[in-house]
Coordinates of C-alpha atoms and ligand atoms in Angstrom, one line a residue:
M20 CA -28.9 -25.1 -18.2
K21 CA -26.9 -24.8 -15.0
D22 CA -23.2 -25.3 -15.0
D23 CA -22.0 -28.8 -15.6
G24 CA -20.5 -29.2 -12.1
S25 CA -17.4 -30.7 -13.5
A26 CA -14.1 -30.3 -11.7
A27 CA -12.9 -28.1 -14.5
T28 CA -15.8 -25.7 -14.1
V29 CA -15.5 -25.7 -10.3
M30 CA -11.8 -24.7 -10.8
L31 CA -12.8 -21.9 -13.1
G32 CA -15.2 -20.6 -10.5
L33 CA -16.8 -18.0 -12.7
P34 CA -20.6 -18.0 -12.2
G35 CA -22.6 -18.6 -15.3
F36 CA -19.6 -20.0 -17.3
V37 CA -18.4 -23.5 -17.9
L38 CA -14.8 -24.5 -18.8
L39 CA -14.5 -26.3 -22.1
A40 CA -10.8 -26.8 -22.6
V41 CA -7.4 -25.9 -21.1
A42 CA -4.0 -25.5 -22.7
A43 CA -0.9 -24.2 -21.0
N44 CA 2.8 -23.7 -21.4
E45 CA 5.4 -22.5 -18.8
V46 CA 4.4 -18.9 -19.4
E47 CA 0.6 -18.8 -19.3
V48 CA -2.6 -20.8 -19.3
E49 CA -5.4 -20.6 -21.8
Q50 CA -8.9 -21.5 -20.8
E51 CA -11.8 -21.9 -23.3
I52 CA -15.1 -21.0 -21.8
E53 CA -18.8 -20.4 -22.7
T54 CA -21.8 -19.3 -20.8
T55 CA -24.4 -21.6 -19.4
R56 CA -27.1 -19.7 -21.2
V57 CA -28.1 -21.9 -24.1
E58 CA -31.3 -20.1 -25.1
D59 CA -32.3 -16.5 -25.4
F60 CA -35.3 -14.4 -26.3
C61 CA -35.5 -11.4 -28.5
R62 CA -35.6 -8.1 -26.6
G63 CA -37.8 -6.6 -29.4
C64 CA -40.5 -9.2 -29.8
G65 CA -39.9 -11.9 -27.2
V66 CA -39.7 -14.9 -29.6
V67 CA -37.1 -17.6 -29.0
A68 CA -33.8 -16.6 -30.7
K69 CA -31.7 -18.6 -33.0
L70 CA -28.0 -19.1 -32.5
H71 CA -26.5 -17.1 -35.3
D72 CA -22.7 -17.2 -34.7
R73 CA -19.9 -17.5 -32.1
R74 CA -17.6 -14.5 -31.6
P75 CA -14.3 -15.5 -29.8
T76 CA -13.2 -12.9 -27.2
W77 CA -9.9 -13.0 -25.3
V78 CA -9.8 -11.6 -21.8
R79 CA -7.3 -12.0 -18.9
D80 CA -8.5 -13.5 -15.6
L81 CA -7.0 -14.4 -12.2
P82 CA -3.6 -16.1 -12.4
S83 CA -3.7 -19.9 -12.2
A84 CA -0.9 -22.0 -10.7
G85 CA 1.3 -18.9 -10.8
R86 CA 0.7 -18.1 -14.4
P87 CA -1.3 -15.4 -16.1
V88 CA -4.6 -16.8 -17.6
A89 CA -6.1 -15.9 -21.0
L90 CA -9.8 -16.8 -21.3
L91 CA -11.1 -17.6 -24.7
W92 CA -14.8 -16.8 -24.3
R93 CA -16.8 -18.2 -27.2
K94 CA -19.5 -15.6 -27.1
R95 CA -22.9 -16.5 -28.6
V96 CA -24.4 -14.2 -31.2
W97 CA -28.2 -14.5 -31.3
R98 CA -30.6 -13.7 -34.1
C99 CA -34.3 -12.9 -34.1
V100 CA -36.1 -15.1 -36.6
E101 CA -39.3 -12.9 -36.6
A102 CA -39.4 -11.3 -40.0
A103 CA -41.5 -8.3 -38.8
C104 CA -39.1 -7.5 -35.9
V105 CA -36.6 -4.6 -36.0
V106 CA -34.0 -6.5 -33.9
S107 CA -31.6 -8.5 -36.0
T108 CA -28.7 -9.9 -34.0
W109 CA -27.1 -9.3 -30.6
T110 CA -24.1 -10.6 -28.7
E111 CA -24.4 -12.1 -25.2
T112 CA -23.0 -10.2 -22.3
S113 CA -21.9 -11.0 -18.7
E114 CA -21.6 -9.0 -15.6
H115 CA -18.3 -10.6 -14.9
I116 CA -16.6 -9.4 -18.1
A117 CA -17.3 -5.8 -19.1
P118 CA -17.8 -5.1 -22.8
R119 CA -14.4 -4.3 -24.4
S120 CA -12.6 -4.9 -21.2
V121 CA -9.3 -6.8 -21.4
W122 CA -9.8 -8.7 -18.2
T123 CA -12.5 -10.0 -15.9
E124 CA -14.0 -8.0 -13.1
R125 CA -12.8 -10.4 -10.4
A126 CA -9.3 -10.0 -11.8
R127 CA -9.6 -6.2 -11.6
R128 CA -10.9 -6.4 -8.1
E129 CA -8.1 -8.7 -7.0
A130 CA -5.5 -6.5 -8.7
C131 CA -6.8 -3.6 -6.8
R132 CA -6.6 -5.5 -3.6
R133 CA -3.0 -6.6 -4.2
V134 CA -1.9 -3.0 -4.9
G135 CA -4.0 -1.6 -2.0
E136 CA -4.1 -4.1 0.8
D137 CA -0.8 -5.9 0.0
A138 CA 1.0 -2.8 -1.2
H139 CA 2.4 -4.6 -4.2
A140 CA 3.9 -2.6 -7.0
V141 CA 1.5 -1.9 -9.9
A142 CA 4.2 -3.2 -12.3
Q143 CA 4.5 -6.4 -10.3
V144 CA 0.7 -7.0 -10.3
A145 CA 0.5 -6.2 -14.1
R146 CA 3.1 -8.9 -14.7
A147 CA 1.3 -11.5 -12.6
F148 CA -2.0 -10.9 -14.5
G149 CA -0.4 -10.4 -17.9
V150 CA -1.8 -6.9 -18.5
G151 CA -0.3 -3.4 -18.7
W152 CA 0.6 -1.0 -16.0
A153 CA -2.1 1.5 -16.9
T154 CA -4.8 -1.2 -17.0
V155 CA -3.9 -2.2 -13.4
M156 CA -3.9 1.5 -12.3
T157 CA -7.4 2.0 -13.9
A158 CA -8.7 -1.0 -11.9
V159 CA -7.1 0.4 -8.7
R160 CA -8.9 3.6 -9.3
D161 CA -12.3 2.0 -10.3
Y162 CA -12.4 -0.4 -7.3
G163 CA -10.4 1.6 -4.8
T164 CA -12.1 5.0 -5.1
P165 CA -15.4 3.8 -3.7
L166 CA -13.6 2.2 -0.7
V167 CA -11.8 5.4 0.0
D168 CA -14.8 7.6 -0.5
D169 CA -17.1 5.5 1.7
P170 CA -18.2 8.0 4.5
A171 CA -18.3 5.1 7.0
R172 CA -14.6 4.9 6.7
T173 CA -14.0 8.1 8.7
D174 CA -16.9 7.6 11.1
G175 CA -16.7 8.0 14.8
V176 CA -13.3 9.5 15.4
E177 CA -12.7 10.4 19.0
A178 CA -9.0 10.9 19.0
L179 CA -7.5 12.7 15.9
G180 CA -3.8 12.6 15.2
V181 CA -2.2 15.1 12.9
D182 CA 1.3 14.7 11.4
E183 CA 3.3 15.8 8.4
T184 CA 5.1 13.4 6.1
A185 CA 7.4 14.0 3.1
F186 CA 5.6 13.4 -0.2
L187 CA 8.4 14.3 -2.6
A188 CA 12.1 14.6 -1.6
A189 CA 13.8 17.7 -2.6
N190 CA 15.5 17.8 -6.0
A191 CA 16.9 20.4 -8.3
K192 CA 13.4 21.7 -9.3
H193 CA 11.6 21.9 -5.9
P194 CA 12.3 21.6 -2.2
T195 CA 10.9 18.7 -0.1
I196 CA 7.1 18.7 -0.6
Y197 CA 5.1 17.7 2.5
V198 CA 1.6 16.4 3.0
T199 CA -0.5 16.5 6.2
G200 CA -1.9 13.2 7.4
M201 CA -5.0 12.8 9.6
V202 CA -5.2 9.6 11.7
D203 CA -7.9 8.0 13.8
L204 CA -5.7 7.2 16.8
H205 CA -8.0 4.6 18.3
A206 CA -8.8 2.7 15.1
R207 CA -5.2 3.3 14.0
R208 CA -6.4 4.2 10.6
L209 CA -5.3 6.8 8.1
L210 CA -8.3 9.1 7.5
D211 CA -6.8 11.3 4.8
V212 CA -3.8 13.1 3.4
V213 CA -3.8 16.6 2.0
P214 CA -1.0 18.5 0.2
G215 CA 1.0 20.9 2.3
R216 CA 1.7 21.3 6.0
T217 CA 0.0 24.5 6.5
S218 CA -2.7 25.7 8.9
K219 CA -5.0 26.1 6.0
A220 CA -4.6 22.6 4.7
L221 CA -5.6 21.1 8.0
H222 CA -8.3 23.7 8.7
D223 CA -10.0 23.1 5.3
W224 CA -10.0 19.4 5.7
V225 CA -11.5 19.4 9.2
S226 CA -14.0 22.1 8.3
A227 CA -15.2 19.9 5.4
Q228 CA -16.2 17.1 7.8
P229 CA -19.8 16.9 8.9
E230 CA -20.7 18.8 12.1
D231 CA -21.4 15.7 14.2
W232 CA -18.1 14.3 13.1
R233 CA -16.3 17.4 14.4
D234 CA -18.4 17.3 17.6
G235 CA -17.3 13.8 18.2
V236 CA -13.5 14.5 18.2
A237 CA -12.6 14.9 21.9
V238 CA -8.8 14.9 21.6
A239 CA -6.4 16.0 18.9
A240 CA -2.7 15.0 19.1
L241 CA -0.2 17.1 17.1
D242 CA 3.4 17.7 16.7
P243 CA 4.8 21.1 18.0
Y244 CA 3.9 23.1 14.9
R245 CA 2.0 26.3 15.5
G246 CA 0.1 26.1 12.2
Y247 CA -1.6 22.8 13.2
A248 CA -2.5 24.1 16.6
T249 CA -4.1 27.2 15.1
A250 CA -6.1 25.2 12.6
L251 CA -7.3 22.8 15.3
S252 CA -8.3 25.6 17.7
S253 CA -10.4 27.2 15.0
S254 CA -11.9 24.1 13.4
L255 CA -12.2 21.8 16.4
P256 CA -12.7 24.3 19.3
K257 CA -14.1 21.6 21.6
A258 CA -11.2 19.1 21.2
V259 CA -8.4 19.1 23.7
R260 CA -5.1 19.6 22.0
V261 CA -2.3 17.3 23.1
L262 CA 1.4 17.7 22.2
D263 CA 2.6 14.4 20.9
A264 CA 5.0 12.7 23.3
F265 CA 7.0 11.2 20.5
H266 CA 7.8 14.6 19.0
V267 CA 8.6 16.1 22.4
T268 CA 11.1 13.2 22.9
R269 CA 12.6 13.8 19.5
L270 CA 13.0 17.5 20.3
G271 CA 15.0 16.6 23.3
F272 CA 17.4 14.3 21.4
A273 CA 17.7 16.9 18.6
A274 CA 19.0 19.3 21.2
V275 CA 21.6 16.7 22.2
D276 CA 22.7 16.5 18.6
D277 CA 22.9 20.2 18.2
V278 CA 25.1 20.6 21.3
R279 CA 27.3 17.7 20.3
R280 CA 27.9 19.2 16.9
R281 CA 28.7 22.6 18.3
V282 CA 31.1 21.4 20.9
Q283 CA 32.8 19.2 18.3
R284 CA 33.3 22.2 16.0
D285 CA 34.5 24.5 18.8
T286 CA 37.0 22.0 20.2
L287 CA 38.2 20.4 17.0
G288 CA 37.5 23.0 14.4
H289 CA 35.7 20.7 12.1
R290 CA 32.6 18.7 11.7
G291 CA 32.3 15.2 13.1
R292 CA 34.6 12.6 11.6
R293 CA 34.6 8.9 11.9
D294 CA 37.2 8.6 14.6
D295 CA 36.2 11.6 16.7
P296 CA 35.1 10.4 20.2
L297 CA 31.9 12.5 20.1
Y298 CA 31.0 11.4 16.6
R299 CA 31.4 7.8 17.6
I300 CA 28.8 8.0 20.3
R301 CA 26.3 10.1 18.4
R302 CA 23.8 7.2 18.1
L303 CA 24.1 6.1 21.7
L304 CA 23.2 9.7 22.8
R305 CA 19.8 9.3 21.0
R306 CA 18.8 6.2 22.9
S307 CA 16.6 5.9 26.0
A308 CA 18.8 5.7 29.1
E309 CA 17.0 2.5 30.3
N310 CA 17.8 0.7 27.1
L311 CA 21.5 1.3 27.3
T312 CA 23.7 -1.7 28.1
E313 CA 26.7 -1.4 30.5
R314 CA 29.0 -1.5 27.5
A315 CA 27.0 1.4 26.0
W316 CA 27.3 3.5 29.1
E317 CA 31.1 2.9 29.2
R318 CA 31.4 4.1 25.6
I319 CA 29.3 7.2 26.4
F320 CA 31.4 8.1 29.4
A321 CA 34.6 7.5 27.5
G322 CA 33.4 9.6 24.6
L323 CA 32.2 12.4 26.8
Q324 CA 35.4 12.4 28.8
A325 CA 37.5 12.7 25.7
G326 CA 35.4 15.4 23.9
D327 CA 32.7 17.0 26.1
D328 CA 34.3 20.3 26.9
G329 CA 32.5 21.9 29.9
E330 CA 30.0 18.9 30.2
Q331 CA 27.5 20.6 28.0
I332 CA 26.6 17.5 26.1
A333 CA 26.2 15.5 29.3
M334 CA 23.9 18.1 30.7
T335 CA 21.7 18.2 27.6
F336 CA 21.7 14.4 27.4
I337 CA 20.4 14.2 31.0
A338 CA 17.8 17.0 30.2
A339 CA 16.6 15.1 27.2
Q340 CA 16.2 11.9 29.2
E341 CA 14.4 13.7 32.0
L342 CA 12.0 15.3 29.6
R343 CA 11.0 11.9 28.3
L344 CA 10.8 10.4 31.8
I345 CA 8.1 12.9 32.7
Y346 CA 5.8 10.9 30.5
K347 CA 6.8 7.7 32.2
R348 CA 6.8 8.9 35.8
A349 CA 4.0 11.4 36.0
T350 CA 0.6 9.8 36.4
D351 CA -1.4 13.0 36.8
T352 CA -1.2 16.6 35.7
E353 CA -0.1 18.0 39.1
T354 CA 2.9 15.7 39.2
A355 CA 3.7 16.4 35.5
A356 CA 3.5 20.1 36.1
R357 CA 5.8 19.9 39.1
M358 CA 8.3 17.8 37.2
L359 CA 8.2 20.1 34.3
H360 CA 8.8 23.1 36.5
T361 CA 11.9 21.5 38.0
W362 CA 13.0 20.6 34.5
F363 CA 12.6 24.3 33.4
E364 CA 14.7 25.5 36.3
R365 CA 17.5 23.1 35.5
C366 CA 17.5 24.2 31.9
A367 CA 17.6 27.8 32.9
D368 CA 20.5 27.2 35.3
S369 CA 22.6 25.6 32.6
N370 CA 24.9 27.5 30.4
V371 CA 23.8 25.6 27.3
P372 CA 22.0 27.9 24.8
E373 CA 20.3 24.9 23.0
L374 CA 18.8 23.9 26.3
H375 CA 17.4 27.4 26.9
R376 CA 15.9 27.2 23.4
L377 CA 14.4 23.8 24.0
A378 CA 12.9 25.0 27.3
R379 CA 11.4 28.0 25.6
T380 CA 9.8 25.8 23.0
I381 CA 8.3 23.4 25.5
D382 CA 7.1 26.3 27.6
A383 CA 5.3 27.8 24.6
W384 CA 3.4 24.4 24.4
R385 CA 3.0 24.0 28.1
D386 CA -0.8 23.5 28.0
E387 CA -0.6 21.0 25.2
F388 CA 2.2 19.2 26.9
L389 CA 0.3 18.9 30.2
A390 CA -2.9 17.9 28.4
Y391 CA -1.3 14.5 27.7
F392 CA -1.8 13.7 31.4
T393 CA -5.5 14.7 31.5
T394 CA -6.5 12.8 28.4
G395 CA -5.2 9.5 29.5
G396 CA -2.0 9.7 27.6
V397 CA -3.3 9.9 24.0
S398 CA -0.3 9.6 21.8
N399 CA 0.5 10.1 18.1
G400 CA 2.2 6.7 18.3
P401 CA -0.2 5.1 15.8
T402 CA 0.6 8.0 13.5
E403 CA 4.2 7.1 13.6
A404 CA 3.4 3.4 13.0
L405 CA 1.4 4.6 10.0
N406 CA 4.3 6.6 8.8
L407 CA 6.3 3.4 8.4
L408 CA 3.5 2.0 6.3
I409 CA 3.5 5.2 4.3
K410 CA 7.2 4.9 3.7
K411 CA 6.6 1.3 2.5
V412 CA 4.0 2.4 0.0
K413 CA 6.3 5.1 -1.2
R414 CA 9.2 2.7 -1.6
V415 CA 7.0 0.3 -3.6
G416 CA 5.7 3.2 -5.8
H417 CA 9.3 4.4 -6.4
G418 CA 8.3 7.8 -5.3
F419 CA 5.0 9.3 -6.5
R420 CA 4.7 12.3 -8.7
N421 CA 0.9 12.3 -8.9
F422 CA -0.7 13.3 -5.6
D423 CA -4.1 11.7 -6.3
N424 CA -2.4 8.3 -7.0
Y425 CA -0.3 8.7 -3.9
R426 CA -3.3 9.5 -1.7
L427 CA -5.3 6.6 -3.2
R428 CA -2.5 4.1 -2.6
L429 CA -1.9 5.4 0.9
L430 CA -5.5 5.2 1.9
L431 CA -6.0 1.8 0.4
H432 CA -3.1 0.5 2.4
C433 CA -3.5 2.4 5.7
G434 CA -7.1 3.6 5.7
V435 CA -9.3 0.7 4.5
D436 CA -10.5 -2.3 6.3
W437 CA -10.4 -4.9 3.5
Q438 CA -12.0 -7.8 5.4
T439 CA -10.3 -10.3 3.2
P440 CA -11.5 -13.8 4.2
Q441 CA -8.8 -16.1 5.5
P442 CA -8.7 -19.7 4.3
T443 CA -8.8 -22.6 6.8
R444 CA -5.4 -23.6 8.1
I445 CA -3.8 -26.7 6.6
K446 CA -3.1 -28.3 10.0
G447 CA -6.2 -30.0 11.4
R448 CA -8.5 -29.2 8.6
L449 CA -11.2 -31.6 7.4
P450 CA -12.0 -32.2 3.7
R451 CA -15.1 -30.4 2.4
L452 CA -15.4 -33.0 -0.3
A453 CA -16.1 -36.0 2.0
A454 CA -19.4 -37.3 0.8
Ligands
LIG28 ZN1 -37.4 -10.0 -32.4

């Protein structure tokens, strides 16, 4: 027998099952179901089996109308009537409901998708389906691991981004624990995360990739951390290493902050307070000059006039802006090299120790800095966008303690193409049912 084609069975949508009855209250929905298989044959001798019994089995399914669903599956128990046969009775099975499972496979798959693609909290999904936290997490592992392990997921990377991100914030027992993230900069996809922010962590991960994968990586963007550069030069010798523009810009503004704090301390004898003129413009000093309003400029000038003894902050602010503008203005390596040279000279001419230090850092990364202009401006920008997603996953997970769970959740959210089909829009749609 095929399914009965009734509206109820269509709503159930579970192949091989028909819906017999429904009961509901405000909290949940109960659906009584049975399979469409009304006859069976003995596995032992092949004779037509006799219906021996019904064994009611409760399982959870996809929520219905916003409520958790409990399916009551009236399982058939079959019996062989052949006296000489060793087989006595057996219970029917279904690929949609695993033996002893508390919920259907489609519910498990959907729970994994909600946690992975939608980054919903496991507890929230557990509540929606009416199952326990650990049950959801098992489904996330069972359905998510193959997606994450799929070798096609990391195929064809031409531009690799490397960045660190905090995994666990510092507490009384340990300092901040970092992980290293690898990103496909073109596909904007998180490839993997590994514990630690060491040269070895990155080197081991890259070296574990197939040779043709490593040969395919033409460019690697990284933050100014020597350990990553060392790892990339040994594991991806053919890839051009590019210093990430975002991090360079951040270094410049960090120098402005350092100088502001020092000048503040030297002139006032204490750290910045709410009403100190320099403290009040600290955020404005971290902005791009072209995004400052007239009002913001006025506040900056007033603040510097009141507190910038010796114009050291102003000088560093200008240097930080000019460093970022090299990225905007230079279209080729020669121009960039010339602008960088001028910038170095101005830093050297200043009497600001923080600027000297910044210039030394950039100088140590000169090749990687200039490589930006030969590689068509590859940027770790996508990595930074992914870092926002990573923060979201961490917030939802209330901080992870288990690295494997953390990695799985991150990769499911930022590293997997879910290809979830989109329903037709309500506006302008035509009924499928018109007969
Ligand atoms: Zn038999």
